[in-house]
């Protein structure tokens, strides 16, 4: 399976702390994307990192990609209660679909 | 439209009945995807449409599932003779299918088969 795997499955932190989530995958990719899902409904695209990039920033988000280890991490700095959600990584290779992991459930305690 | 629209938001149906789920993608998006998400699980790929090409149906779990996309825009996912294991949130996403662009998801249809 080419499915990404997020780690940890669940994470609980205090507001203001940083949250780090990891994603591992199995095959070569064109790019890797991170999505957020609230209340089990639609996913919101957060950030995309291409296979030739190593790090990318967007606001409080920082994504790294290590293609040699087939892994990525998502760092959310200065977390807020509104960041409480499930976070998924999705890998895009030359096929017709994105492969989503099972997600990390993040709880930010006010 | 401004976003991907899915209808209905929720659907409760009796086992054995047929259901139709609708997805209206962002105007101009050539790629359209259907995914399924069971409670607490990741997303399971179902089917992919790209322009006028033949759809990739490799993710459809059985022949009770079918989908079409009319005029390269609206898509309908049909589940015949629904079973309880079909209960899930069905998500639609669209994309320009240009390298470097993410996917825009609809809010999904929560299907409950009783």
mmCIF file of C-alpha atoms in Angstrom:
data_model
loop_
_atom_site.group_PDB
_atom_site.id
_atom_site.type_symbol
_atom_site.label_atom_id
_atom_site.label_comp_id
_atom_site.label_asym_id
_atom_site.label_seq_id
_atom_site.Cartn_x
_atom_site.Cartn_y
_atom_site.Cartn_z
ATOM 1 C CA UNK A 1 0.000 0.000 0.000
ATOM 2 C CA UNK A 2 1.219 3.496 -0.727
ATOM 3 C CA UNK A 3 -0.860 4.925 2.084
ATOM 4 C CA UNK A 4 0.722 7.506 4.296
ATOM 5 C CA UNK A 5 0.855 6.854 7.993
ATOM 6 C CA UNK A 6 0.596 9.681 10.493
ATOM 7 C CA UNK A 7 2.176 9.613 13.882
ATOM 8 C CA UNK A 8 1.015 10.064 16.575
ATOM 9 C CA UNK A 9 -2.594 8.955 16.160
ATOM 10 C CA UNK A 10 -3.662 11.418 18.841
ATOM 11 C CA UNK A 11 -1.997 14.442 20.389
ATOM 12 C CA UNK A 12 -3.160 16.664 23.228
ATOM 13 C CA UNK A 13 -1.364 19.907 24.078
ATOM 14 C CA UNK A 14 -1.911 23.160 25.926
ATOM 15 C CA UNK A 15 -2.762 26.306 24.025
ATOM 16 C CA UNK A 16 0.412 28.154 23.072
ATOM 17 C CA UNK A 17 2.521 25.029 22.761
ATOM 18 C CA UNK A 18 3.825 23.698 19.467
ATOM 19 C CA UNK A 19 2.335 20.591 17.857
ATOM 20 C CA UNK A 20 4.352 18.258 15.662
ATOM 21 C CA UNK A 21 2.861 15.534 13.515
ATOM 22 C CA UNK A 22 4.742 13.098 11.333
ATOM 23 C CA UNK A 23 3.874 11.278 8.148
ATOM 24 C CA UNK A 24 5.647 8.361 6.515
ATOM 25 C CA UNK A 25 4.972 6.960 3.072
ATOM 26 C CA UNK A 26 6.211 4.102 0.945
ATOM 27 C CA UNK A 27 6.783 5.147 -2.666
ATOM 28 C CA UNK A 28 8.347 8.031 -4.539
ATOM 29 C CA UNK A 29 6.106 11.064 -4.813
ATOM 30 C CA UNK A 30 5.590 14.233 -6.834
ATOM 31 C CA UNK A 31 4.398 16.168 -3.834
ATOM 32 C CA UNK A 32 2.959 15.761 -0.369
ATOM 33 C CA UNK A 33 0.068 17.742 1.040
ATOM 34 C CA UNK A 34 -1.346 18.303 4.499
ATOM 35 C CA UNK A 35 -5.058 18.688 5.140
ATOM 36 C CA UNK A 36 -7.158 19.544 8.184
ATOM 37 C CA UNK A 37 -10.545 18.050 8.917
ATOM 38 C CA UNK A 38 -13.017 19.415 11.427
ATOM 39 C CA UNK A 39 -15.864 17.333 12.790
ATOM 40 C CA UNK A 40 -15.401 14.513 10.301
ATOM 41 C CA UNK A 41 -16.546 16.468 7.268
ATOM 42 C CA UNK A 42 -14.742 18.224 4.407
ATOM 43 C CA UNK A 43 -10.981 18.509 4.348
ATOM 44 C CA UNK A 44 -9.221 21.833 4.024
ATOM 45 C CA UNK A 45 -5.967 22.039 2.129
ATOM 46 C CA UNK A 46 -3.220 23.514 4.319
ATOM 47 C CA UNK A 47 0.067 23.282 2.489
ATOM 48 C CA UNK A 48 1.801 21.454 -0.349
ATOM 49 C CA UNK A 49 5.474 20.605 -0.545
ATOM 50 C CA UNK A 50 7.061 19.368 -3.745
ATOM 51 C CA UNK A 51 9.465 16.458 -3.844
ATOM 52 C CA UNK A 52 12.410 18.776 -4.587
ATOM 53 C CA UNK A 53 11.665 20.985 -1.589
ATOM 54 C CA UNK A 54 12.872 20.323 1.940
ATOM 55 C CA UNK A 55 10.986 22.887 3.983
ATOM 56 C CA UNK A 56 8.049 25.189 3.534
ATOM 57 C CA UNK A 57 6.315 27.747 5.723
ATOM 58 C CA UNK A 58 2.817 29.155 5.736
ATOM 59 C CA UNK A 59 1.855 31.352 8.672
ATOM 60 C CA UNK A 60 2.136 29.216 11.811
ATOM 61 C CA UNK A 61 2.690 26.075 9.757
ATOM 62 C CA UNK A 62 6.052 24.586 8.932
ATOM 63 C CA UNK A 63 6.377 21.473 6.801
ATOM 64 C CA UNK A 64 9.515 19.475 6.189
ATOM 65 C CA UNK A 65 10.064 16.697 3.697
ATOM 66 C CA UNK A 66 12.813 14.074 3.731
ATOM 67 C CA UNK A 67 12.509 12.007 0.580
ATOM 68 C CA UNK A 68 15.413 9.771 1.577
ATOM 69 C CA UNK A 69 13.469 8.695 4.667
ATOM 70 C CA UNK A 70 10.089 9.012 2.926
ATOM 71 C CA UNK A 71 8.779 11.145 5.734
ATOM 72 C CA UNK A 72 7.297 14.561 6.385
ATOM 73 C CA UNK A 73 6.476 16.556 9.455
ATOM 74 C CA UNK A 74 3.938 19.282 10.127
ATOM 75 C CA UNK A 75 4.690 21.761 12.883
ATOM 76 C CA UNK A 76 2.001 24.097 14.172
ATOM 77 C CA UNK A 77 3.525 26.821 16.307
ATOM 78 C CA UNK A 78 1.770 28.724 19.102
ATOM 79 C CA UNK A 79 -1.255 26.459 18.903
ATOM 80 C CA UNK A 80 -4.784 27.739 19.478
ATOM 81 C CA UNK A 81 -7.963 26.013 20.544
ATOM 82 C CA UNK A 82 -9.239 26.513 16.986
ATOM 83 C CA UNK A 83 -6.446 24.258 15.717
ATOM 84 C CA UNK A 84 -8.251 21.292 17.284
ATOM 85 C CA UNK A 85 -8.942 18.977 14.341
ATOM 86 C CA UNK A 86 -7.692 15.888 12.555
ATOM 87 C CA UNK A 87 -4.692 16.351 10.291
ATOM 88 C CA UNK A 88 -3.983 14.160 7.283
ATOM 89 C CA UNK A 89 -1.048 13.873 4.948
ATOM 90 C CA UNK A 90 -1.685 12.923 1.347
ATOM 91 C CA UNK A 91 0.884 11.816 -1.191
ATOM 92 C CA UNK A 92 0.670 12.413 -4.914
ATOM 93 C CA UNK A 93 2.652 10.230 -7.277
ATOM 94 C CA UNK A 94 2.063 9.738 -10.969
ATOM 95 C CA UNK A 95 -1.221 7.938 -10.410
ATOM 96 C CA UNK A 96 -4.767 9.169 -10.402
ATOM 97 C CA UNK A 97 -5.324 9.433 -6.703
ATOM 98 C CA UNK A 98 -3.964 10.899 -3.552
ATOM 99 C CA UNK A 99 -3.123 8.436 -0.818
ATOM 100 C CA UNK A 100 -4.321 9.616 2.555
ATOM 101 C CA UNK A 101 -3.131 8.409 5.918
ATOM 102 C CA UNK A 102 -5.403 7.683 8.852
ATOM 103 C CA UNK A 103 -4.734 11.061 10.421
ATOM 104 C CA UNK A 104 -3.561 12.613 13.665
ATOM 105 C CA UNK A 105 -6.249 13.860 16.025
ATOM 106 C CA UNK A 106 -5.019 17.076 17.646
ATOM 107 C CA UNK A 107 -6.661 18.537 20.742
ATOM 108 C CA UNK A 108 -5.550 21.953 21.918
ATOM 109 C CA UNK A 109 -6.636 22.640 25.488
ATOM 110 C CA UNK A 110 -7.452 26.294 26.234
ATOM 111 C CA UNK B 1 -19.480 28.017 -7.784
ATOM 112 C CA UNK B 2 -17.117 29.244 -5.114
ATOM 113 C CA UNK B 3 -16.583 25.814 -3.628
ATOM 114 C CA UNK B 4 -17.370 22.149 -4.073
ATOM 115 C CA UNK B 5 -21.004 21.521 -3.269
ATOM 116 C CA UNK B 6 -22.339 18.149 -2.175
ATOM 117 C CA UNK B 7 -25.901 17.085 -1.601
ATOM 118 C CA UNK B 8 -27.573 15.892 0.436
ATOM 119 C CA UNK B 9 -25.590 16.691 3.580
ATOM 120 C CA UNK B 10 -27.092 13.735 5.351
ATOM 121 C CA UNK B 11 -28.945 10.717 4.063
ATOM 122 C CA UNK B 12 -30.582 7.954 6.038
ATOM 123 C CA UNK B 13 -31.759 5.026 3.995
ATOM 124 C CA UNK B 14 -33.064 1.560 4.566
ATOM 125 C CA UNK B 15 -30.907 -1.421 3.753
ATOM 126 C CA UNK B 16 -31.527 -2.567 0.203
ATOM 127 C CA UNK B 17 -32.561 0.831 -1.157
ATOM 128 C CA UNK B 18 -30.620 2.749 -3.817
ATOM 129 C CA UNK B 19 -29.112 6.162 -3.108
ATOM 130 C CA UNK B 20 -27.685 8.931 -5.264
ATOM 131 C CA UNK B 21 -25.113 11.388 -4.007
ATOM 132 C CA UNK B 22 -24.354 14.537 -5.921
ATOM 133 C CA UNK B 23 -21.194 16.599 -6.299
ATOM 134 C CA UNK B 24 -20.947 19.963 -8.013
ATOM 135 C CA UNK B 25 -17.240 20.805 -8.410
ATOM 136 C CA UNK B 26 -15.593 24.174 -8.772
ATOM 137 C CA UNK B 27 -16.203 25.561 -12.230
ATOM 138 C CA UNK B 28 -13.274 24.833 -14.512
ATOM 139 C CA UNK B 29 -11.805 22.079 -12.375
ATOM 140 C CA UNK B 30 -11.136 19.187 -14.711
ATOM 141 C CA UNK B 31 -10.377 16.565 -12.080
ATOM 142 C CA UNK B 32 -13.059 15.190 -9.762
ATOM 143 C CA UNK B 33 -12.595 12.577 -7.064
ATOM 144 C CA UNK B 34 -14.858 10.588 -4.800
ATOM 145 C CA UNK B 35 -13.528 9.327 -1.484
ATOM 146 C CA UNK B 36 -15.201 7.474 1.366
ATOM 147 C CA UNK B 37 -14.387 7.863 5.031
ATOM 148 C CA UNK B 38 -15.662 5.487 7.653
ATOM 149 C CA UNK B 39 -15.898 6.646 11.263
ATOM 150 C CA UNK B 40 -12.455 7.453 12.646
ATOM 151 C CA UNK B 41 -10.697 6.213 9.541
ATOM 152 C CA UNK B 42 -8.663 7.677 6.710
ATOM 153 C CA UNK B 43 -9.954 8.386 3.240
ATOM 154 C CA UNK B 44 -10.601 5.537 0.841
ATOM 155 C CA UNK B 45 -10.328 6.352 -2.867
ATOM 156 C CA UNK B 46 -13.380 5.394 -4.915
ATOM 157 C CA UNK B 47 -13.243 6.915 -8.402
ATOM 158 C CA UNK B 48 -11.512 9.648 -10.393
ATOM 159 C CA UNK B 49 -12.685 11.651 -13.411
ATOM 160 C CA UNK B 50 -10.325 13.727 -15.533
ATOM 161 C CA UNK B 51 -11.751 15.706 -18.420
ATOM 162 C CA UNK B 52 -13.108 13.464 -21.152
ATOM 163 C CA UNK B 53 -10.883 10.524 -20.274
ATOM 164 C CA UNK B 54 -12.284 7.222 -19.109
ATOM 165 C CA UNK B 55 -12.712 7.347 -15.318
ATOM 166 C CA UNK B 56 -10.436 5.442 -12.979
ATOM 167 C CA UNK B 57 -12.878 3.145 -11.180
ATOM 168 C CA UNK B 58 -10.247 1.070 -9.441
ATOM 169 C CA UNK B 59 -11.389 2.076 -5.963
ATOM 170 C CA UNK B 60 -15.056 1.158 -6.233
ATOM 171 C CA UNK B 61 -15.603 -1.588 -3.627
ATOM 172 C CA UNK B 62 -18.263 -3.555 -5.536
ATOM 173 C CA UNK B 63 -20.456 -3.461 -8.611
ATOM 174 C CA UNK B 64 -23.201 -1.907 -6.488
ATOM 175 C CA UNK B 65 -21.235 1.332 -6.751
ATOM 176 C CA UNK B 66 -21.204 3.441 -9.895
ATOM 177 C CA UNK B 67 -20.560 7.058 -10.771
ATOM 178 C CA UNK B 68 -20.932 9.340 -13.713
ATOM 179 C CA UNK B 69 -19.925 12.844 -14.548
ATOM 180 C CA UNK B 70 -22.141 14.671 -17.002
ATOM 181 C CA UNK B 71 -20.736 17.363 -19.259
ATOM 182 C CA UNK B 72 -17.468 17.362 -17.386
ATOM 183 C CA UNK B 73 -19.087 19.037 -14.406
ATOM 184 C CA UNK B 74 -21.605 17.571 -11.958
ATOM 185 C CA UNK B 75 -21.005 14.032 -10.760
ATOM 186 C CA UNK B 76 -23.400 11.518 -9.248
ATOM 187 C CA UNK B 77 -22.322 8.557 -7.146
ATOM 188 C CA UNK B 78 -24.944 5.810 -7.045
ATOM 189 C CA UNK B 79 -25.025 2.988 -4.549
ATOM 190 C CA UNK B 80 -27.496 0.220 -5.322
ATOM 191 C CA UNK B 81 -28.977 -2.166 -2.783
ATOM 192 C CA UNK B 82 -27.279 -0.373 0.105
ATOM 193 C CA UNK B 83 -25.746 -2.381 2.935
ATOM 194 C CA UNK B 84 -24.960 -1.296 6.486
ATOM 195 C CA UNK B 85 -21.236 -1.354 5.730
ATOM 196 C CA UNK B 86 -21.857 1.389 3.154
ATOM 197 C CA UNK B 87 -22.498 3.810 6.029
ATOM 198 C CA UNK B 88 -19.780 6.465 5.850
ATOM 199 C CA UNK B 89 -19.094 10.041 4.850
ATOM 200 C CA UNK B 90 -18.718 10.329 1.086
ATOM 201 C CA UNK B 91 -16.407 13.154 0.094
ATOM 202 C CA UNK B 92 -15.984 14.766 -3.288
ATOM 203 C CA UNK B 93 -12.959 16.829 -4.299
ATOM 204 C CA UNK B 94 -11.984 18.739 -7.405
ATOM 205 C CA UNK B 95 -8.749 20.117 -8.737
ATOM 206 C CA UNK B 96 -7.241 21.785 -11.777
ATOM 207 C CA UNK B 97 -4.911 18.792 -12.090
ATOM 208 C CA UNK B 98 -1.980 21.105 -12.395
ATOM 209 C CA UNK B 99 1.169 20.198 -10.547
ATOM 210 C CA UNK B 100 1.395 22.043 -7.279
ATOM 211 C CA UNK B 101 -2.303 22.622 -6.661
ATOM 212 C CA UNK B 102 -4.145 21.100 -3.751
ATOM 213 C CA UNK B 103 -7.602 19.660 -3.772
ATOM 214 C CA UNK B 104 -10.775 21.403 -2.723
ATOM 215 C CA UNK B 105 -13.150 19.153 -0.843
ATOM 216 C CA UNK B 106 -16.874 19.423 -0.391
ATOM 217 C CA UNK B 107 -18.436 19.062 3.052
ATOM 218 C CA UNK B 108 -19.439 15.506 2.304
ATOM 219 C CA UNK B 109 -22.590 13.432 2.492
ATOM 220 C CA UNK B 110 -23.050 11.412 5.664
ATOM 221 C CA UNK B 111 -24.797 8.207 4.611
ATOM 222 C CA UNK B 112 -26.423 6.029 7.233
ATOM 223 C CA UNK B 113 -27.899 2.703 6.214
ATOM 224 C CA UNK B 114 -30.346 1.308 8.765
#
